[in-house]
Coordinates of N, CA and C in Angstrom, one line a residue:
M1287 N -18.5 -21.3 -2.7 CA -18.5 -20.1 -1.9 C -19.9 -19.9 -1.2
S1288 N -19.8 -19.3 0.0 CA -21.1 -19.1 0.8 C -21.9 -18.0 0.2
I1289 N -23.2 -18.2 0.3 CA -24.2 -17.2 -0.1 C -24.9 -16.6 1.1
K1290 N -24.8 -15.3 1.3 CA -25.5 -14.6 2.4 C -26.6 -13.8 1.9
N1291 N -27.5 -13.3 2.8 CA -28.6 -12.4 2.5 C -28.0 -11.2 1.8
D1292 N -28.8 -10.7 0.8 CA -28.4 -9.5 0.0 C -27.1 -9.7 -0.8
A1293 N -26.7 -10.9 -0.9 CA -25.5 -11.2 -1.7 C -25.9 -11.8 -3.0
L1294 N -25.0 -11.9 -4.0 CA -25.3 -12.5 -5.3 C -25.7 -14.0 -5.0
T1295 N -26.7 -14.4 -5.7 CA -27.1 -15.8 -5.6 C -26.1 -16.7 -6.5
M1296 N -26.1 -18.0 -6.3 CA -25.3 -18.8 -7.1 C -25.7 -18.7 -8.6
E1297 N -27.0 -18.6 -8.8 CA -27.5 -18.4 -10.2 C -26.9 -17.1 -10.8
E1298 N -26.9 -16.0 -10.0 CA -26.3 -14.8 -10.4 C -24.8 -14.9 -10.7
F1299 N -24.1 -15.6 -9.9 CA -22.7 -15.8 -10.1 C -22.5 -16.6 -11.5
E1300 N -23.3 -17.6 -11.7 CA -23.2 -18.3 -13.0 C -23.6 -17.4 -14.2
E1301 N -24.5 -16.5 -14.0 CA -24.9 -15.6 -15.0 C -23.8 -14.6 -15.2
M1302 N -23.1 -14.2 -14.2 CA -22.0 -13.2 -14.3 C -20.9 -13.8 -15.1
E1303 N -20.6 -15.1 -14.9 CA -19.6 -15.8 -15.6 C -19.9 -15.9 -17.1
R1304 N -21.2 -16.3 -17.4 CA -21.7 -16.4 -18.8 C -21.6 -15.1 -19.5
L1305 N -22.0 -14.0 -18.8 CA -22.0 -12.7 -19.4 C -20.6 -12.2 -19.6
T1306 N -19.7 -12.5 -18.7 CA -18.3 -12.1 -18.8 C -17.6 -12.8 -20.0
E1307 N -17.9 -14.1 -20.2 CA -17.4 -14.8 -21.4 C -17.9 -14.1 -22.7
A1308 N -19.1 -13.7 -22.7 CA -19.7 -13.1 -23.9 C -19.1 -11.8 -24.1
V1309 N -19.0 -10.9 -23.1 CA -18.5 -9.6 -23.2 C -17.0 -9.6 -23.5
A1310 N -16.3 -10.5 -22.9 CA -14.8 -10.5 -23.0 C -14.4 -10.8 -24.5
Q1311 N -15.2 -11.4 -25.2 CA -14.9 -11.7 -26.7 C -14.8 -10.4 -27.4
E1312 N -15.5 -9.3 -26.9 CA -15.4 -8.0 -27.6 C -14.2 -7.2 -27.2
V1313 N -13.6 -7.6 -26.0 CA -12.5 -6.9 -25.5 C -11.2 -7.1 -26.2
G1314 N -10.9 -8.4 -26.5 CA -9.7 -8.7 -27.2 C -8.8 -9.7 -26.4
P1315 N -7.5 -9.4 -26.3 CA -6.5 -10.3 -25.8 C -6.5 -10.5 -24.2
H1316 N -7.1 -9.6 -23.5 CA -7.1 -9.6 -22.0 C -7.8 -10.9 -21.5
D1317 N -7.1 -11.5 -20.5 CA -7.7 -12.7 -19.9 C -8.6 -12.4 -18.8
I1318 N -9.9 -12.1 -19.2 CA -10.9 -11.6 -18.3 C -11.9 -12.7 -18.0
D1319 N -12.1 -13.1 -16.8 CA -13.2 -14.0 -16.4 C -13.9 -13.4 -15.2
A1320 N -14.9 -14.1 -14.6 CA -15.6 -13.7 -13.5 C -14.7 -13.6 -12.2
S1321 N -13.7 -14.5 -12.2 CA -12.8 -14.5 -11.0 C -11.9 -13.3 -11.1
F1322 N -11.4 -13.0 -12.3 CA -10.5 -11.8 -12.5 C -11.3 -10.5 -12.0
L1323 N -12.6 -10.4 -12.5 CA -13.4 -9.2 -12.2 C -13.7 -9.2 -10.7
D1324 N -13.9 -10.3 -10.0 CA -14.1 -10.3 -8.6 C -12.9 -9.8 -7.9
G1325 N -11.7 -10.2 -8.3 CA -10.5 -9.7 -7.7 C -10.4 -8.2 -7.9
F1326 N -10.7 -7.8 -9.1 CA -10.6 -6.4 -9.5 C -11.6 -5.5 -8.6
L1327 N -12.8 -6.0 -8.4 CA -13.8 -5.3 -7.6 C -13.3 -5.2 -6.1
T1328 N -12.6 -6.3 -5.7 CA -12.1 -6.3 -4.3 C -11.0 -5.3 -4.2
G1329 N -10.1 -5.2 -5.2 CA -9.0 -4.2 -5.2 C -9.5 -2.8 -5.3
W1330 N -10.6 -2.6 -6.1 CA -11.2 -1.3 -6.2 C -11.8 -0.9 -4.9
A1331 N -12.4 -1.8 -4.2 CA -13.0 -1.5 -2.9 C -11.9 -1.1 -1.8
L1332 N -10.7 -1.6 -2.1 CA -9.6 -1.3 -1.1 C -8.9 0.1 -1.3
L1333 N -9.1 0.6 -2.5 CA -8.4 1.9 -2.8 C -9.0 3.0 -1.9
P1334 N -8.1 3.8 -1.3 CA -8.5 4.9 -0.4 C -9.3 5.9 -1.1
D1335 N -8.9 6.3 -2.3 CA -9.5 7.3 -3.1 C -9.8 6.8 -4.5
A1336 N -10.7 5.9 -4.7 CA -11.0 5.3 -6.0 C -11.8 6.3 -6.8
P1337 N -11.4 6.4 -8.1 CA -12.1 7.1 -9.1 C -13.5 6.5 -9.2
G1338 N -14.4 7.2 -10.0 CA -15.7 6.7 -10.2 C -15.7 5.3 -11.0
H1339 N -16.8 4.6 -10.8 CA -16.8 3.3 -11.5 C -16.7 3.3 -13.0
R1340 N -17.1 4.4 -13.6 CA -17.0 4.5 -15.0 C -15.6 4.4 -15.5
V1341 N -14.6 4.9 -14.7 CA -13.2 4.9 -15.0 C -12.7 3.4 -15.2
W1342 N -13.0 2.5 -14.3 CA -12.5 1.2 -14.4 C -13.3 0.4 -15.4
I1343 N -14.6 0.7 -15.5 CA -15.4 -0.1 -16.5 C -14.9 0.2 -17.9
E1344 N -14.6 1.5 -18.2 CA -14.1 1.8 -19.5 C -12.7 1.3 -19.8
A1345 N -11.9 1.2 -18.7 CA -10.6 0.7 -18.8 C -10.5 -0.8 -19.0
V1346 N -11.3 -1.6 -18.3 CA -11.3 -3.0 -18.4 C -12.0 -3.4 -19.7
F1347 N -13.2 -2.9 -19.9 CA -14.0 -3.3 -21.1 C -13.7 -2.3 -22.3
A1348 N -12.5 -2.4 -22.8 CA -12.1 -1.5 -23.9 C -11.4 -2.3 -24.9
K1349 N -11.5 -1.9 -26.2 CA -10.8 -2.5 -27.3 C -10.1 -1.4 -28.1
D1350 N -8.8 -1.6 -28.2 CA -8.0 -0.6 -28.9 C -8.1 0.8 -28.3
G1351 N -8.2 0.8 -27.0 CA -8.3 2.1 -26.3 C -9.7 2.8 -26.3
K1352 N -10.7 2.1 -26.8 CA -12.1 2.6 -26.9 C -13.0 1.7 -26.2
P1353 N -14.0 2.3 -25.4 CA -15.0 1.4 -24.7 C -15.8 0.6 -25.8
I1354 N -16.1 -0.6 -25.4 CA -16.8 -1.5 -26.3 C -18.3 -1.1 -26.4
A1355 N -19.0 -1.7 -27.4 CA -20.4 -1.3 -27.6 C -21.3 -1.6 -26.4
E1356 N -22.3 -0.8 -26.3 CA -23.3 -0.9 -25.2 C -24.3 -2.0 -25.6
T1357 N -24.0 -3.3 -25.3 CA -24.9 -4.3 -25.7 C -25.8 -4.7 -24.4
E1358 N -26.8 -5.5 -24.7 CA -27.7 -5.9 -23.6 C -26.9 -6.8 -22.6
D1359 N -26.0 -7.6 -23.1 CA -25.2 -8.4 -22.2 C -24.3 -7.6 -21.3
F1360 N -23.7 -6.5 -21.9 CA -22.8 -5.6 -21.2 C -23.6 -4.9 -20.1
K1361 N -24.8 -4.5 -20.4 CA -25.6 -3.8 -19.4 C -26.0 -4.7 -18.2
K1362 N -26.3 -6.0 -18.5 CA -26.7 -6.9 -17.5 C -25.4 -7.2 -16.6
L1363 N -24.3 -7.4 -17.3 CA -23.0 -7.7 -16.5 C -22.7 -6.5 -15.6
R1364 N -22.8 -5.3 -16.1 CA -22.5 -4.1 -15.2 C -23.4 -4.1 -14.0
K1365 N -24.6 -4.5 -14.2 CA -25.6 -4.5 -13.0 C -25.1 -5.5 -12.0
L1366 N -24.8 -6.7 -12.4 CA -24.3 -7.7 -11.5 C -23.0 -7.4 -10.8
L1367 N -22.1 -6.7 -11.6 CA -20.8 -6.3 -11.0 C -21.0 -5.3 -10.0
M1368 N -21.9 -4.3 -10.2 CA -22.2 -3.3 -9.2 C -22.8 -3.9 -7.9
K1369 N -23.6 -4.9 -8.1 CA -24.2 -5.6 -6.9 C -23.1 -6.4 -6.1
R1370 N -22.2 -7.0 -6.9 CA -21.1 -7.7 -6.2 C -20.2 -6.7 -5.5
Y1371 N -19.9 -5.6 -6.2 CA -19.0 -4.6 -5.5 C -19.6 -4.1 -4.2
K1372 N -20.9 -3.9 -4.2 CA -21.5 -3.4 -2.9 C -21.4 -4.5 -1.8
E1373 N -21.5 -5.8 -2.2 CA -21.4 -6.9 -1.3 C -20.0 -6.9 -0.7
I1374 N -19.0 -6.9 -1.6 CA -17.6 -6.9 -1.2 C -17.3 -5.7 -0.3
N1375 N -17.7 -4.5 -0.6 CA -17.5 -3.3 0.1 C -18.1 -3.5 1.5
E1376 N -19.3 -4.0 1.6 CA -19.9 -4.2 2.9 C -19.1 -5.2 3.8
Q1377 N -18.7 -6.3 3.1 CA -17.9 -7.3 3.9 C -16.6 -6.7 4.4
L1378 N -15.9 -5.9 3.7 CA -14.7 -5.3 4.1 C -15.0 -4.3 5.3
K1379 N -16.0 -3.5 5.1 CA -16.3 -2.4 6.1 C -16.7 -3.1 7.4
N1380 N -17.4 -4.2 7.3 CA -17.9 -4.9 8.5 C -16.9 -6.0 9.1
S1381 N -15.7 -5.9 8.6 CA -14.6 -6.9 9.1 C -15.0 -8.3 8.9
Q1382 N -15.6 -8.6 7.7 CA -15.9 -10.0 7.3 C -14.9 -10.4 6.2
V1383 N -14.5 -11.6 6.2 CA -13.6 -12.1 5.2 C -14.2 -12.1 3.8
V1384 N -13.5 -11.7 2.8 CA -14.0 -11.8 1.4 C -13.8 -13.2 0.9
D1385 N -14.8 -13.7 0.3 CA -14.8 -15.1 -0.3 C -14.6 -15.0 -1.8
P1386 N -13.3 -15.2 -2.3 CA -13.1 -14.9 -3.7 C -13.8 -15.9 -4.6
V1387 N -14.2 -15.4 -5.8 CA -14.8 -16.2 -6.8 C -13.6 -16.9 -7.5
R1388 N -13.7 -18.2 -7.6 CA -12.7 -19.0 -8.3 C -13.3 -20.3 -8.8
F1389 N -12.6 -20.9 -9.8 CA -13.2 -22.1 -10.4 C -12.2 -23.2 -10.4
E1390 N -12.2 -24.0 -9.2 CA -11.3 -25.1 -9.1 C -12.1 -26.4 -9.2
P1391 N -11.4 -27.5 -9.5 CA -12.0 -28.8 -9.5 C -12.5 -29.2 -8.1
E1392 N -13.1 -30.4 -8.1 CA -13.5 -31.0 -6.8 C -12.2 -31.2 -5.9
T1393 N -12.4 -31.2 -4.6 CA -11.3 -31.3 -3.7 C -10.3 -32.4 -4.0
E1394 N -10.8 -33.6 -4.2 CA -9.9 -34.8 -4.4 C -9.0 -34.6 -5.7
E1395 N -9.7 -34.2 -6.7 CA -9.0 -33.9 -8.0 C -8.0 -32.8 -7.9
L1396 N -8.4 -31.7 -7.2 CA -7.6 -30.5 -7.0 C -6.3 -30.8 -6.3
L1397 N -6.4 -31.5 -5.1 CA -5.3 -31.7 -4.3 C -4.3 -32.8 -4.9
A1398 N -4.8 -33.5 -5.9 CA -3.9 -34.4 -6.6 C -3.0 -33.7 -7.6
E1399 N -3.3 -32.5 -7.9 CA -2.5 -31.7 -8.9 C -1.2 -31.2 -8.2
P1400 N -0.2 -30.9 -9.0 CA 1.0 -30.2 -8.4 C 0.6 -28.9 -7.8
L1401 N 1.4 -28.4 -6.8 CA 1.0 -27.2 -6.1 C 0.9 -26.0 -7.0
E1402 N 1.8 -25.9 -8.0 CA 1.8 -24.8 -8.9 C 0.4 -24.7 -9.7
E1403 N -0.1 -25.9 -10.1 CA -1.3 -26.0 -10.7 C -2.5 -25.6 -9.8
Q1404 N -2.4 -26.0 -8.6 CA -3.4 -25.7 -7.6 C -3.5 -24.2 -7.4
L1405 N -2.3 -23.5 -7.3 CA -2.3 -22.1 -7.1 C -2.8 -21.3 -8.3
S1406 N -2.7 -21.9 -9.5 CA -3.2 -21.3 -10.7 C -4.6 -20.9 -10.7
Y1407 N -5.4 -21.7 -9.9 CA -6.9 -21.4 -9.8 C -7.2 -20.1 -9.0
L1408 N -6.2 -19.6 -8.3 CA -6.3 -18.4 -7.6 C -5.8 -17.2 -8.4
S1409 N -5.0 -17.4 -9.4 CA -4.3 -16.3 -10.0 C -5.2 -15.3 -10.7
P1410 N -6.4 -15.8 -11.3 CA -7.2 -14.7 -11.9 C -7.7 -13.7 -10.9
F1411 N -8.1 -14.2 -9.7 CA -8.6 -13.3 -8.7 C -7.4 -12.3 -8.3
V1412 N -6.3 -12.9 -8.1 CA -5.1 -12.1 -7.7 C -4.7 -11.1 -8.7
N1413 N -4.7 -11.5 -10.0 CA -4.4 -10.6 -11.1 C -5.4 -9.4 -11.1
G1414 N -6.7 -9.7 -10.9 CA -7.7 -8.6 -10.9 C -7.5 -7.7 -9.7
L1415 N -7.1 -8.3 -8.6 CA -6.9 -7.5 -7.4 C -5.7 -6.5 -7.6
Y1416 N -4.6 -7.0 -8.1 CA -3.5 -6.2 -8.3 C -3.7 -5.2 -9.4
S1417 N -4.4 -5.6 -10.4 CA -4.7 -4.6 -11.5 C -5.5 -3.4 -11.0
A1418 N -6.4 -3.6 -10.1 CA -7.2 -2.5 -9.6 C -6.3 -1.6 -8.7
I1419 N -5.4 -2.2 -7.9 CA -4.6 -1.4 -7.0 C -3.5 -0.7 -7.7
Y1420 N -2.8 -1.4 -8.7 CA -1.6 -0.8 -9.3 C -1.9 -0.2 -10.7
D1421 N -2.7 -0.9 -11.5 CA -2.8 -0.4 -12.9 C -3.6 0.8 -13.0
I1422 N -4.7 1.0 -12.2 CA -5.4 2.2 -12.3 C -4.6 3.4 -12.0
P1423 N -3.8 3.4 -10.9 CA -2.9 4.6 -10.6 C -1.8 4.7 -11.7
N1424 N -1.5 3.7 -12.4 CA -0.4 3.7 -13.4 C -1.0 3.8 -14.8
N1425 N -1.8 4.8 -15.0 CA -2.3 5.1 -16.4 C -3.2 4.0 -17.0
L1426 N -3.9 3.3 -16.1 CA -4.9 2.3 -16.6 C -4.2 1.3 -17.5
N1427 N -3.0 0.9 -17.1 CA -2.3 -0.1 -18.0 C -2.7 -1.5 -17.6
F1428 N -3.3 -2.2 -18.6 CA -3.8 -3.6 -18.3 C -3.0 -4.6 -19.2
N1429 N -1.8 -4.3 -19.6 CA -1.1 -5.1 -20.6 C -0.2 -6.2 -20.0
D1430 N 0.1 -6.1 -18.7 CA 1.0 -7.0 -18.1 C 0.4 -7.6 -16.8
L1431 N -0.6 -8.4 -17.0 CA -1.3 -9.0 -15.8 C -0.5 -10.0 -15.1
D1432 N 0.4 -10.7 -15.8 CA 1.2 -11.8 -15.2 C 2.1 -11.2 -14.1
S1433 N 2.4 -10.0 -14.2 CA 3.4 -9.4 -13.2 C 2.8 -9.3 -11.8
V1434 N 1.5 -9.5 -11.7 CA 0.8 -9.3 -10.4 C 0.6 -10.6 -9.6
Y1435 N 1.1 -11.7 -10.2 CA 0.9 -13.0 -9.6 C 1.5 -13.1 -8.2
P1436 N 2.5 -12.4 -7.8 CA 3.2 -12.6 -6.5 C 2.4 -12.6 -5.3
L1437 N 1.1 -12.1 -5.3 CA 0.4 -12.1 -4.0 C 0.2 -13.5 -3.5
V1438 N 0.0 -14.4 -4.4 CA -0.3 -15.8 -4.0 C 1.0 -16.4 -3.4
V1439 N 2.1 -16.1 -3.9 CA 3.4 -16.7 -3.4 C 4.3 -15.6 -2.8
G1440 N 3.6 -14.5 -2.4 CA 4.3 -13.3 -1.9 C 4.6 -13.3 -0.4
T1441 N 4.3 -12.2 0.2 CA 4.7 -12.0 1.6 C 3.5 -12.2 2.6
S1442 N 3.9 -12.5 3.8 CA 2.8 -12.7 4.8 C 2.8 -11.5 5.8
N1443 N 1.7 -11.3 6.5 CA 1.6 -10.3 7.5 C 1.9 -8.9 6.9
L1444 N 1.4 -8.6 5.7 CA 1.6 -7.2 5.2 C 0.8 -6.2 6.0
E1445 N 1.5 -5.2 6.5 CA 0.8 -4.1 7.1 C 0.1 -3.3 6.1
S1446 N 0.6 -3.2 4.9 CA 0.0 -2.4 3.9 C 0.7 -2.7 2.6
L1447 N 0.0 -2.6 1.5 CA 0.6 -2.8 0.2 C 1.3 -1.5 -0.3
L1448 N 1.1 -0.4 0.5 CA 1.7 0.8 0.1 C 3.2 1.0 0.3
G1449 N 3.8 0.0 1.0 CA 5.2 0.1 1.2 C 5.7 -1.3 1.6
K1450 N 7.0 -1.4 1.8 CA 7.6 -2.7 2.2 C 7.3 -3.0 3.6
P1451 N 7.2 -4.3 4.0 CA 6.9 -4.7 5.4 C 8.0 -4.0 6.3
Q1452 N 7.6 -3.7 7.6 CA 8.5 -3.1 8.5 C 8.6 -4.0 9.8
N1453 N 9.7 -3.9 10.5 CA 9.8 -4.5 11.8 C 9.3 -3.6 12.8
E1454 N 9.4 -4.0 14.1 CA 8.8 -3.2 15.2 C 9.5 -1.9 15.3
A1455 N 10.7 -1.8 14.8 CA 11.5 -0.5 14.9 C 11.1 0.4 13.8
G1456 N 10.2 0.0 12.9 CA 9.9 0.8 11.7 C 10.8 0.7 10.6
E1457 N 11.7 -0.2 10.6 CA 12.7 -0.4 9.5 C 12.2 -1.3 8.5
E1458 N 12.5 -1.0 7.2 CA 12.0 -1.9 6.1 C 12.8 -3.2 6.2
V1459 N 12.1 -4.3 5.9 CA 12.7 -5.6 5.9 C 12.4 -6.2 4.6
E1460 N 13.3 -7.2 4.2 CA 13.1 -7.9 3.0 C 11.9 -8.8 3.0
E1461 N 11.2 -8.8 1.8 CA 10.0 -9.6 1.7 C 10.4 -11.1 1.6
T1462 N 9.6 -11.9 2.3 CA 9.9 -13.3 2.4 C 8.8 -14.1 1.7
A1463 N 9.2 -15.0 0.8 CA 8.2 -15.8 0.1 C 7.6 -16.9 1.1
I1464 N 6.4 -17.2 0.8 CA 5.7 -18.2 1.6 C 5.6 -19.5 0.8
T1465 N 5.7 -20.6 1.4 CA 5.5 -21.9 0.8 C 4.2 -22.4 1.3
Y1466 N 3.2 -22.5 0.5 CA 1.9 -23.0 0.9 C 1.8 -24.5 0.8
D1467 N 1.0 -25.1 1.7 CA 0.9 -26.6 1.7 C 0.0 -27.0 0.5
D1468 N -1.1 -26.3 0.3 CA -2.0 -26.7 -0.8 C -2.9 -25.5 -1.2
F1469 N -3.8 -25.8 -2.1 CA -4.7 -24.7 -2.5 C -5.4 -24.0 -1.4
Y1470 N -5.9 -24.8 -0.4 CA -6.8 -24.2 0.6 C -5.9 -23.4 1.6
D1471 N -4.7 -23.8 1.8 CA -3.8 -23.0 2.6 C -3.5 -21.7 1.9
A1472 N -3.3 -21.7 0.6 CA -3.0 -20.5 -0.2 C -4.2 -19.6 -0.2
L1473 N -5.4 -20.2 -0.3 CA -6.7 -19.4 -0.3 C -6.8 -18.7 1.0
E1474 N -6.5 -19.3 2.1 CA -6.5 -18.7 3.4 C -5.5 -17.5 3.4
G1475 N -4.4 -17.7 2.8 CA -3.3 -16.7 2.8 C -3.8 -15.5 2.0
V1476 N -4.5 -15.7 0.9 CA -5.0 -14.6 0.1 C -6.1 -13.9 0.8
V1477 N -7.0 -14.6 1.4 CA -8.1 -14.0 2.2 C -7.5 -13.1 3.3
N1478 N -6.5 -13.7 4.1 CA -5.9 -13.0 5.2 C -5.2 -11.7 4.7
N1479 N -4.5 -11.8 3.5 CA -3.8 -10.6 3.0 C -4.8 -9.5 2.6
V1480 N -5.9 -9.9 2.0 CA -7.0 -8.9 1.7 C -7.4 -8.2 2.9
A1481 N -7.7 -9.0 4.0 CA -8.1 -8.3 5.2 C -7.0 -7.4 5.8
I1482 N -5.8 -7.8 5.7 CA -4.7 -6.9 6.1 C -4.6 -5.7 5.3
M1483 N -4.8 -5.8 4.0 CA -4.8 -4.7 3.1 C -5.9 -3.7 3.5
A1484 N -7.1 -4.3 3.8 CA -8.2 -3.4 4.2 C -7.9 -2.6 5.4
K1485 N -7.2 -3.2 6.3 CA -6.7 -2.5 7.5 C -5.7 -1.4 7.2
G1486 N -4.7 -1.8 6.4 CA -3.7 -0.8 6.1 C -4.1 0.3 5.1
M1487 N -5.0 0.0 4.2 CA -5.4 1.0 3.2 C -6.7 1.7 3.5
K1488 N -7.6 1.1 4.3 CA -8.8 1.7 4.6 C -9.1 1.9 6.1
G1489 N -8.2 1.3 6.9 CA -8.4 1.5 8.3 C -9.5 0.6 8.9
Y1490 N -9.9 -0.4 8.2 CA -11.0 -1.3 8.7 C -10.4 -2.3 9.7
P1491 N -11.1 -2.6 10.8 CA -10.6 -3.6 11.7 C -10.4 -5.0 11.1
L1492 N -9.5 -5.8 11.5 CA -9.3 -7.1 11.0 C -10.5 -8.0 11.5
P1493 N -10.9 -8.9 10.6 CA -11.9 -9.9 11.1 C -11.3 -10.7 12.2
P1494 N -12.1 -11.1 13.2 CA -11.6 -11.8 14.4 C -10.8 -13.0 14.1
D1495 N -11.2 -13.8 13.1 CA -10.4 -15.0 12.7 C -9.0 -14.7 12.2
V1496 N -9.0 -13.6 11.4 CA -7.7 -13.2 10.8 C -6.8 -12.7 11.9
E1497 N -7.3 -11.9 12.8 CA -6.6 -11.3 13.9 C -6.0 -12.4 14.8
E1498 N -6.8 -13.4 15.1 CA -6.4 -14.5 15.9 C -5.3 -15.3 15.2
K1499 N -5.4 -15.5 13.9 CA -4.4 -16.2 13.1 C -3.1 -15.5 13.1
L1500 N -3.1 -14.2 12.9 CA -1.9 -13.4 12.9 C -1.2 -13.4 14.3
A1501 N -2.1 -13.4 15.3 CA -1.5 -13.4 16.7 C -0.8 -14.7 17.0
E1502 N -1.3 -15.8 16.4 CA -0.7 -17.1 16.6 C 0.6 -17.1 15.9
E1503 N 0.7 -16.5 14.7 CA 1.9 -16.5 13.9 C 3.0 -15.7 14.6
E1504 N 2.6 -14.7 15.4 CA 3.6 -13.8 16.0 C 4.1 -14.4 17.4
E1505 N 3.4 -15.4 17.9 CA 3.8 -16.0 19.2 C 5.2 -16.7 19.0
P1506 N 6.1 -16.4 19.9 CA 7.4 -17.1 19.8 C 7.3 -18.6 20.0
E1507 N 8.1 -19.4 19.3 CA 8.1 -20.8 19.4 C 8.7 -21.2 20.8
S1508 N 8.1 -22.1 21.4 CA 8.6 -22.5 22.8 C 9.8 -23.6 22.6

């Protein structure tokens, strides 16, 4: 992933992953890693009326319904997560594409895997994204993360996640599954959908590359 000024450094990303692994052991059965948290922060930044950060921190980092102990690792992790959240928020506000944290093999090894396995490297980010958007409004329920996987294999050109896609007449249409060519095609789809969500949920303009891509998809075939 690219590193920009005022963004988390690669060393900080590695530290975030190490701290996440350490802190997640205190949480219990939830499948939490740095990629999941990155998706969660992205989803949180998309919410039109997000509660305070303490709400999601206590919801994600809880065991048996109670916040985990305030350890030094936990304090360091929170600090890094807040820095990452600010970075994501600025990217969305300034119509820049969000670069998801993910942990995939080198390209040659990755593309040799079946498509389903390739897509699995994106699922933690997607799970975190959907958890922030749907689970917080639904009583902070983090028990069924598998149900949010469909973003990766879900719909294209979403005007908003707040309702079903509509045609030009404003009528609801059936969602259509996308078949991706490979991991990188799916990654582009996830990034584009995040940008479309930012437009639909926060009113942010689309990044130029995403707007151009969507315009190409809408052009009638000759």
